[in-house]
CSV table of C-alpha atoms and ligand atoms in Angstrom, one decimal:
chain,number,residue,atom,x,y,z
A,1154,MET,CA,0.6,-121.1,91.6
A,1155,LEU,CA,-1.4,-121.1,94.6
A,1156,ARG,CA,-0.9,-117.6,95.7
A,1157,GLY,CA,-3.3,-114.8,96.9
A,1158,ASP,CA,-3.7,-111.8,99.1
A,1159,TRP,CA,-6.9,-112.0,100.9
A,1160,SER,CA,-8.6,-109.5,103.1
A,1161,TYR,CA,-11.2,-111.7,105.0
A,1162,PRO,CA,-11.6,-112.7,107.6
A,1163,THR,CA,-8.2,-110.7,108.1
A,1164,SER,CA,-5.3,-109.7,105.9
A,1165,VAL,CA,-3.8,-113.0,104.7
A,1166,ARG,CA,-0.7,-113.2,102.6
A,1167,PHE,CA,-0.9,-116.8,101.0
A,1168,GLY,CA,1.6,-118.6,98.9
A,1169,ALA,CA,4.9,-120.5,99.0
A,1170,GLY,CA,8.0,-118.7,100.4
A,1171,ARG,CA,6.0,-115.5,101.6
A,1172,VAL,CA,7.5,-115.8,105.1
A,1173,CYS,CA,10.1,-113.5,103.4
A,1174,GLU,CA,7.5,-110.9,103.8
A,1175,LEU,CA,7.5,-111.1,107.4
A,1176,ALA,CA,9.3,-107.6,108.2
A,1177,GLU,CA,7.2,-105.7,105.8
A,1178,THR,CA,3.9,-107.3,107.3
A,1179,ILE,CA,4.9,-106.4,110.8
A,1180,LYS,CA,5.8,-102.7,109.7
A,1181,SER,CA,2.6,-102.4,107.6
A,1182,ILE,CA,0.6,-102.7,111.0
A,1183,GLY,CA,2.8,-100.4,112.8
A,1184,MET,CA,4.8,-102.9,115.0
A,1185,THR,CA,8.4,-102.2,115.8
A,1186,ASN,CA,9.5,-104.3,118.5
A,1187,PRO,CA,7.9,-107.6,118.2
A,1188,LEU,CA,8.2,-110.7,120.6
A,1189,LEU,CA,8.3,-114.0,118.7
A,1190,VAL,CA,6.1,-116.7,120.3
A,1191,THR,CA,6.7,-120.3,119.2
A,1192,ASP,CA,7.2,-123.6,120.8
A,1193,PRO,CA,10.6,-125.1,122.0
A,1194,ASN,CA,10.7,-127.8,119.3
A,1195,LEU,CA,10.1,-125.3,116.4
A,1196,ALA,CA,12.6,-122.7,118.1
A,1197,ALA,CA,15.2,-125.4,117.4
A,1198,MET,CA,14.3,-125.7,113.7
A,1199,PRO,CA,15.7,-123.7,110.7
A,1200,MET,CA,12.4,-121.9,110.0
A,1201,VAL,CA,12.7,-119.7,113.2
A,1202,GLU,CA,16.1,-119.0,112.5
A,1203,HIS,CA,15.0,-117.8,109.0
A,1204,ALA,CA,12.3,-115.7,110.2
A,1205,LEU,CA,14.5,-114.0,112.6
A,1206,GLY,CA,16.9,-113.4,109.7
A,1207,VAL,CA,14.2,-111.9,107.7
A,1208,LEU,CA,13.6,-109.5,110.5
A,1209,ASP,CA,17.1,-108.9,111.1
A,1210,ALA,CA,17.8,-107.9,107.5
A,1211,ALA,CA,15.1,-105.2,107.9
A,1212,GLY,CA,16.6,-103.9,111.0
A,1213,ILE,CA,14.4,-105.5,113.5
A,1214,SER,CA,15.8,-107.3,116.3
A,1215,ALA,CA,12.9,-109.8,117.8
A,1216,LYS,CA,13.4,-111.6,120.9
A,1217,VAL,CA,12.0,-115.2,121.1
A,1218,PHE,CA,9.6,-116.8,123.7
A,1219,CYS,CA,9.3,-120.5,123.5
A,1220,ASP,CA,8.2,-121.8,126.8
A,1221,ILE,CA,5.0,-123.2,125.4
A,1222,ARG,CA,3.9,-126.8,125.6
A,1223,PRO,CA,1.5,-128.6,123.3
A,1224,ASN,CA,-2.1,-127.9,124.7
A,1225,PRO,CA,-0.7,-124.8,126.3
A,1226,VAL,CA,-1.5,-123.9,130.0
A,1227,GLU,CA,-2.1,-120.7,131.9
A,1228,ALA,CA,1.6,-120.7,133.3
A,1229,ASN,CA,2.7,-120.6,129.7
A,1230,ILE,CA,0.7,-117.3,129.2
A,1231,ARG,CA,1.8,-115.9,132.3
A,1232,ALA,CA,5.5,-116.4,131.5
A,1233,GLY,CA,4.9,-114.8,128.1
A,1234,ILE,CA,3.1,-111.9,129.4
A,1235,ALA,CA,6.1,-111.3,131.7
A,1236,ALA,CA,8.6,-111.6,128.8
A,1237,PHE,CA,6.3,-109.2,126.8
A,1238,ARG,CA,6.3,-106.6,129.5
A,1239,ALA,CA,9.9,-106.8,130.5
A,1240,LEU,CA,11.1,-105.4,127.1
A,1241,ARG,CA,8.0,-103.3,126.2
A,1242,HIS,CA,7.2,-105.2,123.2
A,1243,ASP,CA,4.5,-103.5,121.0
A,1244,GLY,CA,3.2,-106.7,119.3
A,1245,ILE,CA,3.6,-110.5,118.8
A,1246,ILE,CA,4.6,-112.6,116.0
A,1247,ALA,CA,3.0,-116.0,116.7
A,1248,LEU,CA,4.8,-118.8,114.6
A,1249,GLY,CA,3.9,-122.4,115.0
A,1250,GLY,CA,1.1,-124.9,115.2
A,1251,GLY,CA,-2.3,-124.0,116.9
A,1252,SER,CA,-0.5,-124.2,120.6
A,1253,ALA,CA,1.9,-121.6,119.7
A,1254,LEU,CA,-0.5,-119.3,117.8
A,1255,ASP,CA,-3.0,-119.5,120.6
A,1256,ALA,CA,-0.3,-118.8,123.2
A,1257,GLY,CA,0.7,-115.9,121.2
A,1258,LYS,CA,-2.7,-114.5,120.8
A,1259,LEU,CA,-3.3,-115.0,124.4
A,1260,ILE,CA,-0.3,-113.1,125.4
A,1261,ALA,CA,-1.1,-110.2,123.2
A,1262,PHE,CA,-4.7,-110.2,124.5
A,1263,MET,CA,-3.9,-110.6,128.3
A,1264,ALA,CA,-0.8,-108.4,128.5
A,1265,GLY,CA,-2.9,-105.3,129.0
A,1266,GLN,CA,-5.8,-106.7,131.1
A,1267,SER,CA,-6.3,-106.8,134.7
A,1268,ARG,CA,-8.8,-109.5,135.1
A,1269,PRO,CA,-8.0,-113.0,135.3
A,1270,ILE,CA,-8.0,-115.0,132.0
A,1271,TRP,CA,-10.8,-117.2,132.8
A,1272,ASP,CA,-13.2,-114.1,133.1
A,1273,PHE,CA,-12.9,-114.0,129.2
A,1274,GLU,CA,-14.2,-117.5,128.4
A,1275,ASP,CA,-16.4,-117.9,125.2
A,1276,ILE,CA,-19.5,-117.6,127.2
A,1277,ASP,CA,-22.4,-115.0,126.6
A,1278,ASP,CA,-20.8,-111.6,126.3
A,1279,PHE,CA,-17.8,-112.1,128.7
A,1280,TRP,CA,-15.5,-110.7,126.0
A,1281,THR,CA,-17.0,-107.4,126.7
A,1282,ARG,CA,-15.3,-107.3,130.0
A,1283,ALA,CA,-12.0,-106.8,128.3
A,1284,ASP,CA,-10.2,-103.4,127.8
A,1285,ALA,CA,-10.2,-103.6,123.9
A,1286,GLU,CA,-7.8,-100.7,123.6
A,1287,ARG,CA,-5.0,-102.5,125.4
A,1288,ILE,CA,-4.9,-105.6,123.2
A,1289,ALA,CA,-1.5,-105.8,121.4
A,1290,PRO,CA,-1.6,-106.7,117.8
A,1291,VAL,CA,-0.5,-110.0,116.4
A,1292,VAL,CA,0.8,-111.4,113.1
A,1293,ALA,CA,0.4,-115.1,112.8
A,1294,VAL,CA,2.4,-117.5,110.9
A,1295,PRO,CA,1.1,-121.0,111.0
A,1296,THR,CA,3.5,-124.1,110.6
A,1297,THR,CA,0.7,-126.7,110.5
A,1298,ALA,CA,-2.5,-126.9,108.5
A,1299,GLY,CA,-5.4,-127.5,110.7
A,1300,THR,CA,-6.4,-125.2,113.5
A,1301,GLY,CA,-6.8,-122.1,111.5
A,1302,SER,CA,-6.0,-120.0,114.5
A,1303,GLU,CA,-4.4,-117.7,112.2
A,1304,VAL,CA,-7.7,-116.4,111.1
A,1305,GLY,CA,-9.6,-117.1,114.4
A,1306,ARG,CA,-10.9,-114.8,117.2
A,1307,ALA,CA,-10.5,-117.4,119.8
A,1308,ALA,CA,-7.7,-119.3,121.5
A,1309,VAL,CA,-7.6,-122.4,123.6
A,1310,VAL,CA,-5.8,-122.7,126.8
A,1311,THR,CA,-6.0,-125.6,129.6
A,1312,ASN,CA,-7.0,-124.5,133.0
A,1313,ALA,CA,-4.5,-127.0,134.8
A,1314,ALA,CA,-6.2,-126.7,138.2
A,1315,ILE,CA,-9.5,-128.2,137.0
A,1316,GLN,CA,-7.8,-130.1,134.0
A,1317,THR,CA,-10.3,-128.3,131.5
A,1318,LYS,CA,-9.6,-126.8,128.2
A,1319,LYS,CA,-11.2,-123.2,127.9
A,1320,ILE,CA,-11.9,-121.3,125.0
A,1321,ILE,CA,-11.0,-117.6,125.5
A,1322,PHE,CA,-12.7,-115.4,123.0
A,1323,HIS,CA,-12.5,-111.7,121.9
A,1324,PRO,CA,-13.2,-110.3,118.5
A,1325,ARG,CA,-10.1,-108.4,118.6
A,1326,MET,CA,-7.9,-111.4,119.3
A,1327,LEU,CA,-8.1,-111.9,115.4
A,1328,PRO,CA,-4.5,-111.5,114.2
A,1329,LYS,CA,-4.0,-108.2,112.2
A,1330,ALA,CA,-2.3,-110.2,109.6
A,1331,ALA,CA,-1.5,-113.8,108.7
A,1332,ILE,CA,1.2,-115.2,106.5
A,1333,CYS,CA,0.2,-118.6,105.1
A,1334,ASP,CA,3.4,-120.1,103.6
A,1335,PRO,CA,2.9,-123.8,102.9
A,1336,GLU,CA,6.6,-124.3,102.7
A,1337,LEU,CA,6.7,-124.2,106.6
A,1338,THR,CA,4.4,-127.3,106.6
A,1339,LEU,CA,6.6,-129.5,104.4
A,1340,GLY,CA,8.5,-131.0,107.4
A,1341,MET,CA,5.4,-132.2,109.3
A,1342,PRO,CA,5.5,-135.8,109.9
A,1343,PRO,CA,2.6,-138.0,108.5
A,1344,MET,CA,0.8,-138.3,111.8
A,1345,LEU,CA,0.8,-134.6,112.5
A,1346,THR,CA,-0.2,-133.8,108.9
A,1347,ALA,CA,-3.1,-136.2,109.2
A,1348,GLY,CA,-4.4,-135.0,112.7
A,1349,THR,CA,-4.1,-131.3,111.8
A,1350,GLY,CA,-5.7,-132.0,108.5
A,1351,MET,CA,-8.6,-133.7,110.2
A,1352,ASP,CA,-9.0,-130.7,112.6
A,1353,ALA,CA,-9.5,-128.6,109.4
A,1354,LEU,CA,-12.1,-131.0,108.1
A,1355,SER,CA,-13.9,-131.3,111.4
A,1356,HIS,CA,-14.1,-127.5,111.6
A,1357,CYS,CA,-15.6,-127.4,108.1
A,1358,LEU,CA,-18.0,-130.2,108.6
A,1359,GLU,CA,-19.2,-129.1,112.2
A,1360,ALA,CA,-19.7,-125.4,111.2
A,1361,TYR,CA,-21.7,-126.7,108.1
A,1362,CYS,CA,-24.0,-128.9,110.3
A,1363,VAL,CA,-24.8,-126.1,112.9
A,1364,PRO,CA,-28.4,-125.5,112.2
A,1365,SER,CA,-28.3,-121.6,112.3
A,1366,TYR,CA,-28.8,-119.7,109.0
A,1367,HIS,CA,-25.3,-118.8,107.7
A,1368,PRO,CA,-25.2,-119.6,103.9
A,1369,LEU,CA,-21.9,-117.7,103.7
A,1370,ALA,CA,-20.2,-119.9,106.2
A,1371,ASP,CA,-21.7,-123.0,104.6
A,1372,GLY,CA,-20.2,-122.1,101.3
A,1373,ILE,CA,-16.8,-121.9,102.7
A,1374,ALA,CA,-17.2,-125.1,104.6
A,1375,ILE,CA,-18.2,-127.2,101.7
A,1376,GLU,CA,-15.1,-125.9,99.6
A,1377,GLY,CA,-12.7,-126.5,102.5
A,1378,MET,CA,-14.2,-130.1,102.6
A,1379,ARG,CA,-13.4,-130.4,99.1
A,1380,LEU,CA,-9.9,-129.1,99.6
A,1381,VAL,CA,-9.4,-131.8,102.2
A,1382,LYS,CA,-10.8,-134.6,100.0
A,1383,GLU,CA,-8.4,-133.9,97.2
A,1384,ASN,CA,-5.5,-133.1,99.2
A,1385,LEU,CA,-5.1,-134.5,102.7
A,1386,ALA,CA,-4.0,-138.1,101.7
A,1387,ARG,CA,-1.7,-136.7,99.1
A,1388,ALA,CA,-0.1,-134.4,101.8
A,1389,VAL,CA,0.2,-137.3,104.4
A,1390,GLN,CA,1.7,-139.7,101.7
A,1391,GLY,CA,3.9,-137.3,99.9
A,1392,GLY,CA,5.1,-134.7,102.4
A,1393,GLY,CA,6.9,-132.8,99.9
A,1394,ASP,CA,3.9,-132.2,97.7
A,1395,ILE,CA,3.7,-128.5,97.7
A,1396,GLU,CA,0.4,-128.0,96.0
A,1397,ALA,CA,-1.1,-130.4,98.5
A,1398,ARG,CA,0.4,-128.6,101.3
A,1399,ALA,CA,-0.9,-125.4,100.0
A,1400,SER,CA,-4.4,-126.7,99.6
A,1401,MET,CA,-4.6,-128.0,103.0
A,1402,MET,CA,-3.3,-124.7,104.4
A,1403,ALA,CA,-6.3,-122.9,102.5
A,1404,ALA,CA,-8.6,-125.6,103.9
A,1405,ALA,CA,-7.5,-124.8,107.5
A,1406,VAL,CA,-8.2,-121.1,106.7
A,1407,ALA,CA,-11.6,-122.1,105.4
A,1408,GLY,CA,-12.5,-124.1,108.5
A,1409,ALA,CA,-11.8,-121.5,111.1
A,1410,THR,CA,-13.5,-118.8,108.9
A,1411,ALA,CA,-16.5,-121.1,108.6
A,1412,PHE,CA,-16.6,-121.8,112.4
A,1413,GLN,CA,-17.6,-118.3,113.3
A,1414,LYS,CA,-20.9,-120.0,112.9
A,1415,GLY,CA,-20.2,-122.6,115.5
A,1416,LEU,CA,-18.9,-126.2,116.2
A,1417,GLY,CA,-20.6,-129.2,117.7
A,1418,ALA,CA,-20.2,-132.6,119.5
A,1419,ILE,CA,-16.6,-133.3,117.9
A,1420,HIS,CA,-15.2,-130.6,119.6
A,1421,ALA,CA,-17.4,-130.7,122.7
A,1422,LEU,CA,-15.9,-134.1,123.2
A,1423,SER,CA,-12.4,-133.6,122.0
A,1424,HIS,CA,-11.7,-130.8,124.4
A,1425,PRO,CA,-12.3,-132.8,127.6
A,1426,ILE,CA,-10.6,-135.8,126.2
A,1427,GLY,CA,-7.6,-133.7,125.2
A,1428,ALA,CA,-7.5,-132.0,128.7
A,1429,LEU,CA,-7.7,-135.3,130.5
A,1430,HIS,CA,-5.6,-137.4,128.3
A,1431,ASP,CA,-3.2,-134.8,126.7
A,1432,THR,CA,-4.0,-136.3,123.3
A,1433,HIS,CA,-3.5,-134.3,120.0
A,1434,HIS,CA,-6.6,-132.1,119.3
A,1435,GLY,CA,-6.9,-132.9,115.5
A,1436,LEU,CA,-6.3,-136.7,116.0
A,1437,THR,CA,-8.9,-136.8,118.8
A,1438,ASN,CA,-11.3,-135.1,116.5
A,1439,ALA,CA,-10.4,-137.4,113.6
A,1440,VAL,CA,-11.4,-140.5,115.8
A,1441,LEU,CA,-14.6,-139.0,116.8
A,1442,ILE,CA,-15.8,-137.6,113.5
A,1443,PRO,CA,-17.7,-140.6,112.1
A,1444,TYR,CA,-19.3,-141.5,115.5
A,1445,VAL,CA,-20.7,-137.8,115.8
A,1446,LEU,CA,-21.8,-137.8,112.2
A,1447,ALA,CA,-23.8,-141.1,112.5
A,1448,PHE,CA,-25.3,-140.0,115.8
A,1449,ASN,CA,-26.4,-136.6,114.2
A,1450,ARG,CA,-27.8,-138.5,111.0
A,1451,LYS,CA,-31.3,-137.7,111.4
A,1452,ALA,CA,-30.8,-134.0,111.7
A,1453,VAL,CA,-28.2,-133.5,109.0
A,1454,GLU,CA,-29.0,-136.1,106.3
A,1455,GLU,CA,-30.3,-133.7,103.8
A,1456,LYS,CA,-27.5,-131.4,104.2
A,1457,ILE,CA,-24.9,-134.2,103.8
A,1458,ARG,CA,-26.4,-135.5,100.7
A,1459,ARG,CA,-25.8,-132.0,99.2
A,1460,VAL,CA,-22.1,-131.8,100.2
A,1461,ALA,CA,-21.7,-135.5,99.1
A,1462,ALA,CA,-22.9,-134.4,95.5
A,1463,TYR,CA,-20.5,-131.5,95.7
A,1464,LEU,CA,-17.5,-133.7,96.5
A,1465,GLY,CA,-18.3,-136.0,93.6
A,1466,LEU,CA,-19.7,-138.8,95.7
A,1467,ARG,CA,-23.0,-140.5,95.4
A,1468,PRO,CA,-25.4,-138.0,96.8
A,1469,SER,CA,-26.2,-139.9,99.9
A,1470,PHE,CA,-25.3,-139.7,103.7
A,1471,ARG,CA,-24.0,-143.3,103.5
A,1472,ALA,CA,-21.5,-142.3,100.8
A,1473,PHE,CA,-20.3,-139.4,102.7
A,1474,LEU,CA,-19.8,-141.6,105.9
A,1475,ASP,CA,-18.0,-144.2,103.7
A,1476,TRP,CA,-15.7,-141.6,102.3
A,1477,MET,CA,-14.9,-140.4,105.8
A,1478,LEU,CA,-14.1,-144.0,107.2
A,1479,GLU,CA,-11.9,-144.6,104.1
A,1480,LEU,CA,-10.1,-141.4,104.4
A,1481,ARG,CA,-9.4,-142.1,108.0
A,1482,ALA,CA,-8.0,-145.8,107.2
A,1483,THR,CA,-5.9,-144.3,104.2
A,1484,ILE,CA,-4.1,-141.8,106.6
A,1485,ASP,CA,-3.9,-144.3,109.5
A,1486,VAL,CA,-6.0,-142.6,112.0
A,1487,PRO,CA,-7.0,-145.1,114.7
A,1488,HIS,CA,-10.7,-146.3,114.6
A,1489,THR,CA,-11.4,-146.1,118.2
A,1490,LEU,CA,-10.2,-143.9,121.1
A,1491,ALA,CA,-8.3,-146.8,122.4
A,1492,GLY,CA,-5.9,-146.2,119.7
A,1493,LEU,CA,-5.0,-142.8,121.3
A,1494,ASP,CA,-4.8,-144.7,124.8
A,1495,VAL,CA,-8.1,-143.3,125.9
A,1496,GLY,CA,-10.2,-145.7,127.9
A,1497,ASP,CA,-13.3,-145.3,129.8
A,1498,ARG,CA,-11.6,-144.2,133.1
A,1499,ASN,CA,-12.8,-140.6,133.0
A,1500,ILE,CA,-16.1,-141.2,131.2
A,1501,ASP,CA,-18.1,-139.3,133.8
A,1502,ARG,CA,-15.9,-136.4,133.7
A,1503,VAL,CA,-15.8,-136.3,130.0
A,1504,VAL,CA,-19.6,-136.4,129.7
A,1505,ALA,CA,-20.0,-133.7,132.3
A,1506,MET,CA,-17.5,-131.4,130.6
A,1507,ALA,CA,-18.6,-132.0,127.1
A,1508,VAL,CA,-22.1,-130.7,127.9
A,1509,GLU,CA,-20.8,-127.6,129.4
A,1510,ASP,CA,-18.2,-127.0,126.5
A,1511,PRO,CA,-19.1,-123.8,124.5
A,1512,THR,CA,-19.1,-125.8,121.3
A,1513,ALA,CA,-21.8,-128.0,122.4
A,1514,PRO,CA,-24.8,-125.9,121.7
A,1515,GLY,CA,-23.8,-125.8,118.0
A,1516,ASN,CA,-24.7,-129.6,117.6
A,1517,PRO,CA,-27.5,-130.2,115.3
A,1518,VAL,CA,-28.8,-132.7,118.0
A,1519,PRO,CA,-28.9,-131.5,121.5
A,1520,LEU,CA,-25.9,-132.7,123.4
A,1521,ASP,CA,-27.1,-133.7,126.7
A,1522,LYS,CA,-25.4,-136.1,129.1
A,1523,ARG,CA,-26.9,-139.0,127.6
A,1524,ALA,CA,-25.9,-138.2,124.1
A,1525,ALA,CA,-22.4,-137.4,125.1
A,1526,ARG,CA,-22.0,-140.8,126.9
A,1527,THR,CA,-23.4,-142.5,123.8
A,1528,ILE,CA,-21.1,-141.0,121.5
A,1529,PHE,CA,-18.1,-141.6,123.7
A,1530,LYS,CA,-19.0,-145.2,124.3
A,1531,ARG,CA,-19.3,-145.9,120.6
A,1532,ALA,CA,-15.9,-144.3,119.8
A,1533,LEU,CA,-14.3,-146.6,122.7
A,1534,GLU,CA,-16.0,-149.6,121.2
A,1535,GLY,CA,-15.7,-148.9,117.5
A,1536,ARG,CA,-19.5,-148.9,117.0
A,1537,ILE,CA,-20.6,-146.3,114.3
B,736,NAD,N1,-7.6,-121.3,118.1
B,736,NAD,C1,-8.5,-122.3,117.7
B,736,NAD,O1,-9.5,-121.8,117.1
B,736,NAD,C2,-8.1,-123.7,117.6
B,736,NAD,C3,-8.8,-124.5,116.8
B,736,NAD,C4,-8.4,-125.9,116.9
B,736,NAD,C5,-7.3,-126.3,117.8
B,736,NAD,N2,-6.7,-125.4,118.6
B,736,NAD,C6,-5.7,-125.6,119.4
B,736,NAD,O2,-4.5,-125.8,118.8
B,736,NAD,C7,-3.6,-126.8,119.3
B,736,NAD,C8,-3.4,-127.7,118.5
B,736,NAD,O3,-2.4,-127.3,117.5
B,736,NAD,P1,-1.7,-128.1,116.2
B,736,NAD,O4,-2.5,-129.3,115.8
B,736,NAD,O5,-1.3,-127.1,115.2
B,736,NAD,O6,-0.5,-128.6,117.0
B,736,NAD,P2,0.5,-128.0,117.9
B,736,NAD,O7,0.7,-126.7,117.7
B,736,NAD,O8,0.2,-128.5,119.4
B,736,NAD,O9,2.0,-128.8,117.5
B,736,NAD,C9,2.1,-130.2,117.7
B,736,NAD,C10,3.6,-130.6,117.6
B,736,NAD,O10,4.0,-130.3,116.1
B,736,NAD,C11,5.1,-129.6,116.1
B,736,NAD,N3,5.2,-128.9,114.8
B,736,NAD,C12,4.4,-127.7,114.5
B,736,NAD,N4,4.7,-127.4,113.1
B,736,NAD,C13,5.6,-128.3,112.7
B,736,NAD,C14,6.2,-128.4,111.5
B,736,NAD,N5,6.0,-127.5,110.4
B,736,NAD,N6,7.1,-129.4,111.3
B,736,NAD,C15,7.3,-130.4,112.3
B,736,NAD,N7,6.8,-130.2,113.6
B,736,NAD,C16,6.1,-129.2,113.8
B,736,NAD,C17,5.2,-128.8,117.5
B,736,NAD,O11,6.5,-128.2,117.6
B,736,NAD,C18,4.6,-129.6,118.3
B,736,NAD,O12,5.5,-130.4,118.9
B,736,NAD,C19,-4.4,-127.3,120.6
B,736,NAD,O13,-4.1,-126.7,121.9
B,736,NAD,C20,-6.0,-127.1,120.2
B,736,NAD,O14,-6.8,-127.0,121.3
B,736,NAD,C21,-7.1,-124.1,118.5
B,737,FE2,FE1,-10.4,-127.9,116.2
């Protein structure tokens, strides 16, 4: 039985069926009048109705806010803040994939602030500008297994005016509690399962490759990669495999826990590509992974050899790269960006935005414009 109660990086109730503990979870953190934030697609699915039923049975009548698009924009957050304030809610239940979780976290964060959201971008110590006492609590309930936003201290939102995905950070944006119930992911279609699973893998891989000293994050990252290796193809091919679904949900938690250490060029390129082409974040990462890995080879070869051994592969960089390519092919991830309808039209903007992305400094090889251009072109042309 893959079930556990964890207390890092936050309080996590992990296990199939545990969404039925939603009411006691919100009560345990003193929330009495929650706003449930989700997206319109999920709002029409039985899982939201079920969650509301669980709350109702405990005497809690939650309102639903679902005006959220995939890759949420600031207007979604503003509308959510208005809904939050209108009925004097005292906390948020964020239920959904990364888009709904991030939107919920941002509404809870911004509802009590007076400065614009962009003042809290993940740069230097910008987060200290926030009034931390006025951040509302969040209970996160993920329905995908990838972003790990349920255990993350940041959220991603698009600044539509400049078509840029921005990372907003505050340590207290970390949800007070998360319910990780893999049953909620059983209905994910194969492409979404593949894309979100590769997001989890890219978090583990990039965090592990950041050159700074953090053996704790590294340990979590390599176990996350093992979980992906043993379970992602199973989850894509057999959507109803609850054990594979649970393991992928744990891999997502591992990825976001590990990436407190940092990320790298996969995310630095994926953010502008997603902002300019509205591609799915995880799928974009999935395409980029081998190109970035090969580009970083010299700086990470020894580390990758070690993780290859842990994964039961021949202890070599090549074996790890080959496994990655094989996994991508097995779960039908396109080999080039063209497979996501991304061409070279925006190359100059992607390159300029990638080097400015807050994830860029984590890359083991400095990500200057030349490096970003090289990786982007290789991912367009299919040259590893
Ligand atoms: N906060 C972070 O640290 C972090 C990390 C990585 C990515 N992100 C962000 O998360 C977002 C991507 O999140 P995502 O990959 O989870 O996808 P998503 O939340 O954008 O959802 C994609 C689609 O899948 C649907 N969906 C969600 N759960 C489903 C289920 N169980 N069954 C069927 N359909 C379901 C949604 O309704 C939506 O239509 C991006 O905006 C990305 O930038 C955030
Ligand atoms: Fe990601």
